[in-house]
């Protein structure tokens, strides 16, 4: 029987036994001030700190480097905790070889073809770091900078405000972009991300989070038995460089149809041309709801072994589902196990890849005097 986590927490708190219901301490249910510790030192001598938060039965550890979610621990149906995100146990690996594990992505999440776009009649050449294309902000995107971190408690919520200013011309992008990202753990154990940004010159921006999920537990093996639902009747096919062609294709009758829950592995080897060139799933789904004023539910991920579930709500128009295709056994995670192809997956809420080069895609342009705002909420269950 699947438990409603919010009901469990509320009832247990009323009885004064919330910690027992979740298999943790009273502080795990009530939340407490985030704790800061030194995590390591970058090659240039910069110190990197780790912040530990817990609330509503969710435990989260975040690095000042890249805003990285290093671990996120959840109970299974029996109350046993496990870390459900991929990552490293040391800063050297994050700095030298991380495939964006757990990181904040900017200025532009996903790919921009040839690293070029034109805005208001001016052409811009971005840092190219993925063949001929710019990926996740270029060679030194937001994931490779140390952010200023400010902890907070607000009512029954706990969290972190993260700040980074990207100067005009950084990685080829116009305008000085002042960015604030807020991580909040609610009393229910939800993890909420609020993104904000302003600019002094017209630019493009598309921020996201690049967490790699395995709800059975980090390093436990394949995610192909995870069941996924995505509320999208269309997706954006790509060329051989994984750049959208501009088409909004129907998922009906293809392996890309996740409108009803199905195991990820069911169709992953179906031989569809799009899967062959991406080595699995690495595409943007066009969410049925479009851009919304408030976050709306758009995806559910469930691990039948542990009973853990993840529900995602966002006001963004797209979701990039990446099935861990390029994990190749050369990276060792926090639990001492290597990550192989399909051992973790990403569900990145976003605007569409290469939007600046497709007039039919929702715009990612941000102008002076306007504030970029978007929110994604992760709700966990078992």
Coordinates of C-alpha atoms in Angstrom, one line a residue:
X1 CA 0.0 0.0 0.0
X2 CA 1.4 3.4 -1.0
X3 CA 1.5 5.9 1.9
X4 CA 0.5 9.5 1.6
X5 CA 3.6 11.2 3.0
X6 CA 1.9 14.4 3.9
X7 CA -0.8 12.6 5.9
X8 CA 1.9 10.5 7.7
X9 CA 3.9 13.6 8.7
X10 CA 0.9 15.6 9.8
X11 CA -0.6 12.9 11.8
X12 CA 2.7 11.9 13.4
X13 CA 3.5 15.5 14.3
X14 CA 0.2 15.9 16.0
X15 CA 1.0 12.8 18.1
X16 CA 4.5 14.0 18.8
X17 CA 6.1 11.0 16.9
X18 CA 6.9 12.4 13.5
X19 CA 10.4 11.2 13.7
X20 CA 9.3 7.6 14.2
X21 CA 7.0 7.7 11.3
X22 CA 9.8 8.8 9.0
X23 CA 12.6 6.8 10.5
X24 CA 14.5 10.0 11.5
X25 CA 14.9 12.6 14.2
X26 CA 12.4 15.1 15.4
X27 CA 14.5 17.7 13.6
X28 CA 14.0 15.8 10.3
X29 CA 10.3 16.5 10.6
X30 CA 10.4 20.0 12.0
X31 CA 13.4 21.4 10.1
X32 CA 16.4 23.2 11.5
X33 CA 18.9 25.8 10.5
X34 CA 21.1 24.7 7.7
X35 CA 24.6 23.5 8.8
X36 CA 27.8 24.7 7.0
X37 CA 31.1 22.8 6.7
X38 CA 34.2 22.9 4.5
X39 CA 33.9 20.4 1.7
X40 CA 37.2 20.9 -0.1
X41 CA 39.4 23.3 -2.1
X42 CA 39.5 23.9 -5.8
X43 CA 42.7 23.8 -7.8
X44 CA 43.1 27.6 -7.5
X45 CA 42.8 27.5 -3.7
X46 CA 39.1 28.6 -3.5
X47 CA 37.3 27.0 -0.6
X48 CA 34.1 25.1 -1.3
X49 CA 31.5 24.7 1.4
X50 CA 28.7 22.1 1.9
X51 CA 25.4 23.0 3.4
X52 CA 23.2 20.3 5.1
X53 CA 19.4 20.8 5.3
X54 CA 16.6 18.5 6.5
X55 CA 12.9 19.0 6.7
X56 CA 9.8 16.9 6.4
X57 CA 11.8 13.7 6.1
X58 CA 14.0 14.9 3.2
X59 CA 17.7 15.4 3.7
X60 CA 19.7 17.6 1.3
X61 CA 23.4 18.5 1.0
X62 CA 24.3 21.3 -1.3
X63 CA 27.8 22.7 -2.4
X64 CA 28.6 26.3 -2.9
X65 CA 30.4 25.1 -6.1
X66 CA 27.9 25.1 -8.9
X67 CA 25.0 25.0 -6.4
X68 CA 25.5 21.3 -6.7
X69 CA 23.0 18.9 -5.0
X70 CA 25.6 16.4 -3.7
X71 CA 23.1 14.1 -1.9
X72 CA 19.4 13.9 -1.4
X73 CA 18.2 11.2 1.0
X74 CA 14.7 9.8 1.1
X75 CA 13.0 6.9 3.0
X76 CA 11.6 4.0 1.1
X77 CA 8.2 2.3 1.9
X78 CA 9.8 0.7 5.0
X79 CA 11.3 4.0 6.2
X80 CA 14.9 3.1 5.2
X81 CA 16.9 6.0 3.9
X82 CA 19.0 6.2 0.7
X83 CA 20.7 8.9 -1.3
X84 CA 18.8 9.0 -4.6
X85 CA 21.1 11.3 -6.7
X86 CA 24.4 10.7 -8.4
X87 CA 27.5 12.6 -7.3
X88 CA 31.0 12.5 -6.0
X89 CA 32.4 12.4 -2.5
X90 CA 35.2 15.0 -3.2
X91 CA 35.6 18.4 -4.9
X92 CA 38.4 17.3 -7.2
X93 CA 36.1 15.0 -9.2
X94 CA 33.4 17.6 -9.5
X95 CA 36.0 20.1 -10.8
X96 CA 37.8 17.7 -13.2
X97 CA 35.2 15.3 -14.7
X98 CA 31.6 15.9 -13.6
X99 CA 28.9 15.5 -16.3
X100 CA 27.0 18.2 -14.5
X101 CA 26.0 16.0 -11.5
X102 CA 23.5 17.9 -9.5
X103 CA 24.5 21.3 -10.8
X104 CA 22.7 24.6 -11.5
X105 CA 22.9 25.2 -15.2
X106 CA 23.2 28.6 -16.9
X107 CA 23.2 30.9 -18.6
X108 CA 21.5 28.6 -21.0
X109 CA 20.4 25.1 -20.1
X110 CA 20.8 22.6 -22.9
X111 CA 22.3 23.2 -26.4
X112 CA 22.6 26.2 -28.7
X113 CA 23.5 25.2 -32.3
X114 CA 26.9 26.2 -33.4
X115 CA 27.1 28.4 -30.3
X116 CA 25.5 31.2 -32.3
X117 CA 22.4 33.4 -32.1
X118 CA 21.2 36.8 -33.3
X119 CA 19.4 39.2 -31.0
X120 CA 18.1 42.7 -32.0
X121 CA 20.3 42.5 -35.2
X122 CA 23.5 41.6 -33.4
X123 CA 25.1 38.2 -33.8
X124 CA 26.8 36.5 -30.8
X125 CA 29.3 33.7 -30.7
X126 CA 29.2 31.7 -27.6
X127 CA 31.7 29.3 -26.0
X128 CA 31.6 26.0 -27.9
X129 CA 32.1 22.9 -25.7
X130 CA 30.0 20.1 -27.3
X131 CA 31.3 19.5 -30.7
X132 CA 30.3 22.5 -32.7
X133 CA 27.6 23.5 -30.2
X134 CA 27.4 25.3 -26.9
X135 CA 26.1 23.1 -24.1
X136 CA 24.8 24.3 -20.6
X137 CA 26.4 27.7 -20.8
X138 CA 29.7 26.9 -22.4
X139 CA 33.1 25.7 -21.2
X140 CA 32.7 27.5 -17.8
X141 CA 29.0 27.7 -17.2
X142 CA 27.2 28.4 -13.9
X143 CA 28.0 24.9 -12.7
X144 CA 31.7 25.7 -12.6
X145 CA 31.5 28.8 -10.4
X146 CA 31.4 29.2 -6.6
X147 CA 28.1 30.8 -5.6
X148 CA 27.4 33.0 -2.6
X149 CA 25.1 31.1 -0.2
X150 CA 22.8 32.5 2.4
X151 CA 20.9 30.1 4.6
X152 CA 17.4 30.9 5.9
X153 CA 14.5 29.6 8.0
X154 CA 11.0 30.9 7.2
X155 CA 8.2 29.6 9.3
X156 CA 8.3 25.8 8.9
X157 CA 10.6 26.0 5.8
X158 CA 14.4 25.9 5.6
X159 CA 16.6 26.6 2.7
X160 CA 19.4 28.4 0.9
X161 CA 19.6 31.5 -1.3
X162 CA 22.3 31.2 -3.9
X163 CA 23.7 34.2 -5.8
X164 CA 25.9 34.5 -8.8
X165 CA 26.6 37.5 -11.1
X166 CA 27.6 36.7 -14.7
X167 CA 29.4 39.7 -16.2
X168 CA 28.7 41.1 -19.7
X169 CA 30.5 38.9 -22.3
X170 CA 31.0 35.9 -20.1
X171 CA 31.0 32.8 -22.3
X172 CA 30.0 35.2 -25.1
X173 CA 26.6 36.2 -23.6
X174 CA 25.6 39.8 -23.7
X175 CA 24.6 41.7 -20.5
X176 CA 25.5 41.4 -16.9
X177 CA 23.1 38.8 -15.4
X178 CA 22.4 38.9 -11.7
X179 CA 21.1 35.5 -10.7
X180 CA 19.4 34.3 -7.5
X181 CA 18.3 30.7 -7.0
X182 CA 16.5 29.6 -3.9
X183 CA 16.4 26.0 -2.6
X184 CA 13.6 25.4 -0.1
X185 CA 12.8 22.3 1.8
X186 CA 9.2 22.6 3.0
X187 CA 7.7 21.0 6.1
X188 CA 6.2 18.3 3.8
X189 CA 9.6 17.4 2.5
X190 CA 9.1 19.0 -0.9
X191 CA 12.2 20.4 -2.6
X192 CA 11.4 23.7 -4.4
X193 CA 13.6 25.7 -6.7
X194 CA 12.9 29.3 -7.5
X195 CA 15.0 31.0 -10.2
X196 CA 15.3 34.7 -10.6
X197 CA 17.5 36.9 -12.9
X198 CA 17.9 40.4 -14.1
X199 CA 20.0 41.9 -16.9
X200 CA 21.3 45.4 -17.9
X201 CA 21.3 44.4 -21.6
X202 CA 19.1 42.2 -23.8
X203 CA 20.2 38.6 -23.5
X204 CA 18.9 35.0 -23.5
X205 CA 18.6 32.9 -20.3
X206 CA 17.4 29.4 -19.6
X207 CA 18.2 28.2 -16.1
X208 CA 17.7 24.6 -14.9
X209 CA 18.9 21.9 -12.4
X210 CA 20.9 18.9 -13.6
X211 CA 20.2 16.3 -10.9
X212 CA 20.7 12.7 -11.9
X213 CA 18.0 10.5 -10.2
X214 CA 17.9 6.9 -9.2
X215 CA 15.0 6.4 -6.8
X216 CA 16.3 2.9 -5.9
X217 CA 19.4 4.5 -4.5
X218 CA 22.6 6.0 -5.9
X219 CA 24.8 3.4 -7.5
X220 CA 22.2 0.6 -7.2
X221 CA 22.0 -0.1 -10.9
X222 CA 19.7 0.6 -13.8
X223 CA 16.8 3.0 -13.9
X224 CA 15.2 1.1 -16.8
X225 CA 12.6 -0.4 -14.4
X226 CA 11.6 3.1 -13.1
X227 CA 8.1 4.0 -14.4
X228 CA 7.8 7.5 -16.0
X229 CA 4.9 9.7 -16.9
X230 CA 5.2 12.9 -18.9
X231 CA 2.2 15.1 -19.7
X232 CA 3.3 15.9 -23.3
X233 CA 1.8 14.9 -26.6
X234 CA 4.8 16.3 -28.6
X235 CA 8.5 16.5 -28.4
X236 CA 11.3 18.2 -30.3
X237 CA 13.3 15.9 -32.6
X238 CA 17.0 16.6 -33.1
X239 CA 19.6 16.4 -35.7
X240 CA 22.8 14.3 -35.4
X241 CA 24.3 17.0 -33.1
X242 CA 21.2 16.8 -30.8
X243 CA 20.0 20.2 -31.9
X244 CA 16.3 20.6 -32.4
X245 CA 15.2 20.6 -36.1
X246 CA 12.3 23.0 -35.2
X247 CA 9.6 20.3 -35.6
X248 CA 7.1 19.7 -32.8
X249 CA 6.5 16.0 -33.4
X250 CA 3.7 13.9 -32.0
X251 CA 4.7 11.2 -29.5
X252 CA 1.8 9.0 -30.4
X253 CA 2.9 5.7 -31.9
X254 CA 6.6 6.3 -30.9
X255 CA 8.8 5.3 -28.0
X256 CA 8.5 8.9 -26.9
X257 CA 5.0 8.4 -25.7
X258 CA 5.0 8.6 -21.8
X259 CA 1.5 10.0 -21.5
X260 CA 0.7 6.9 -19.5
X261 CA 3.1 5.4 -17.0
X262 CA 5.5 2.9 -18.4
X263 CA 8.9 1.4 -17.5
X264 CA 11.7 3.5 -19.1
X265 CA 13.3 0.3 -20.5
X266 CA 10.2 -0.9 -22.3
X267 CA 10.9 1.1 -25.5
X268 CA 14.5 2.3 -25.0
X269 CA 15.9 -0.1 -27.5
X270 CA 13.1 0.2 -30.1
X271 CA 15.5 1.3 -32.8
X272 CA 13.8 4.6 -33.5
X273 CA 16.1 6.9 -35.4
X274 CA 16.0 9.5 -32.7
X275 CA 17.0 7.0 -30.0
X276 CA 19.8 5.6 -32.1
X277 CA 21.5 8.9 -32.6
X278 CA 21.0 10.0 -28.9
X279 CA 21.9 6.5 -27.6
X280 CA 18.6 6.5 -25.7
X281 CA 16.4 9.3 -24.6
X282 CA 18.0 12.8 -24.6
X283 CA 15.1 15.0 -25.8
X284 CA 12.9 17.9 -24.9
X285 CA 9.2 17.1 -24.3
X286 CA 6.7 19.9 -25.2
X287 CA 4.6 20.1 -22.1
X288 CA 0.8 20.1 -22.8
X289 CA 0.2 22.9 -20.3
X290 CA 2.7 25.3 -22.0
X291 CA 4.0 28.3 -19.9
X292 CA 1.9 28.8 -16.8
X293 CA 1.7 31.4 -14.1
X294 CA 2.2 28.8 -11.3
X295 CA 3.9 25.4 -11.2
X296 CA 1.7 22.6 -12.5
X297 CA 2.3 18.8 -12.3
X298 CA 4.0 17.6 -15.5
X299 CA 5.8 14.3 -14.6
X300 CA 5.9 11.4 -12.2
X301 CA 8.8 9.0 -11.7
X302 CA 8.3 5.8 -9.6
X303 CA 10.7 3.1 -8.5
X304 CA 8.6 -0.1 -7.9
X305 CA 11.4 -1.7 -5.9
X306 CA 11.6 0.9 -3.1
X307 CA 8.2 2.5 -3.6
X308 CA 9.8 6.0 -3.8
X309 CA 8.1 8.4 -6.1
X310 CA 9.0 11.8 -7.5
X311 CA 6.4 14.2 -8.8
X312 CA 7.5 17.4 -10.7
X313 CA 5.6 20.6 -11.1
X314 CA 6.8 23.6 -13.0
X315 CA 5.7 26.7 -14.9
X316 CA 8.2 26.0 -17.7
X317 CA 7.0 24.8 -21.2
X318 CA 9.6 22.0 -21.6
X319 CA 11.1 19.0 -19.9
X320 CA 14.4 17.4 -21.0
X321 CA 14.5 13.7 -20.2
X322 CA 18.0 12.3 -20.4
X323 CA 18.4 8.5 -19.7
X324 CA 22.1 8.6 -18.6
X325 CA 23.3 7.5 -22.0
X326 CA 26.9 8.7 -21.7
X327 CA 27.6 7.2 -18.3
X328 CA 30.3 4.7 -19.2
X329 CA 31.7 3.1 -16.0
X330 CA 34.6 5.6 -15.6
X331 CA 33.0 7.6 -12.8
X332 CA 32.8 6.4 -9.2
X333 CA 30.0 7.9 -7.0
X334 CA 29.5 8.8 -3.4
X335 CA 28.7 5.2 -2.5
X336 CA 31.9 3.8 -4.0
X337 CA 30.1 2.3 -7.0
X338 CA 30.7 3.1 -10.7
X339 CA 28.0 4.6 -12.9
X340 CA 27.3 2.8 -16.1
X341 CA 24.9 3.7 -18.9
X342 CA 21.4 4.0 -17.7
X343 CA 22.3 4.1 -14.0
X344 CA 20.7 7.5 -13.4
X345 CA 18.4 9.9 -15.3
X346 CA 17.7 13.6 -15.6
X347 CA 14.4 15.4 -15.7
X348 CA 15.3 19.1 -16.5
X349 CA 12.5 21.6 -16.5
X350 CA 13.3 24.3 -19.0
X351 CA 12.6 26.3 -22.1
X352 CA 13.4 24.4 -25.3
X353 CA 17.0 23.8 -26.5
X354 CA 18.2 26.2 -29.2
X355 CA 15.2 28.5 -28.7
X356 CA 17.1 31.6 -29.8
X357 CA 17.4 30.1 -33.3
X358 CA 13.7 29.0 -33.6
X359 CA 11.0 31.7 -33.9
X360 CA 8.3 29.0 -33.3
X361 CA 9.7 28.1 -29.9
X362 CA 8.8 30.1 -26.7
X363 CA 11.2 33.0 -26.4
X364 CA 14.1 33.0 -23.9
X365 CA 14.9 36.7 -24.3
X366 CA 15.3 38.7 -21.1
X367 CA 15.4 42.5 -21.4
X368 CA 16.4 45.2 -18.9
X369 CA 13.6 46.1 -16.5
X370 CA 12.2 42.6 -16.6
X371 CA 12.8 39.8 -14.1
X372 CA 13.2 36.2 -15.2
X373 CA 11.3 34.0 -12.8
X374 CA 10.6 30.3 -12.9
X375 CA 9.8 27.6 -10.3
X376 CA 10.1 23.8 -10.1
X377 CA 8.7 21.8 -7.2
X378 CA 9.8 18.2 -6.4
X379 CA 7.3 16.3 -4.3
X380 CA 8.4 12.9 -2.9
X381 CA 6.3 10.0 -1.8
X382 CA 6.6 6.3 -1.0

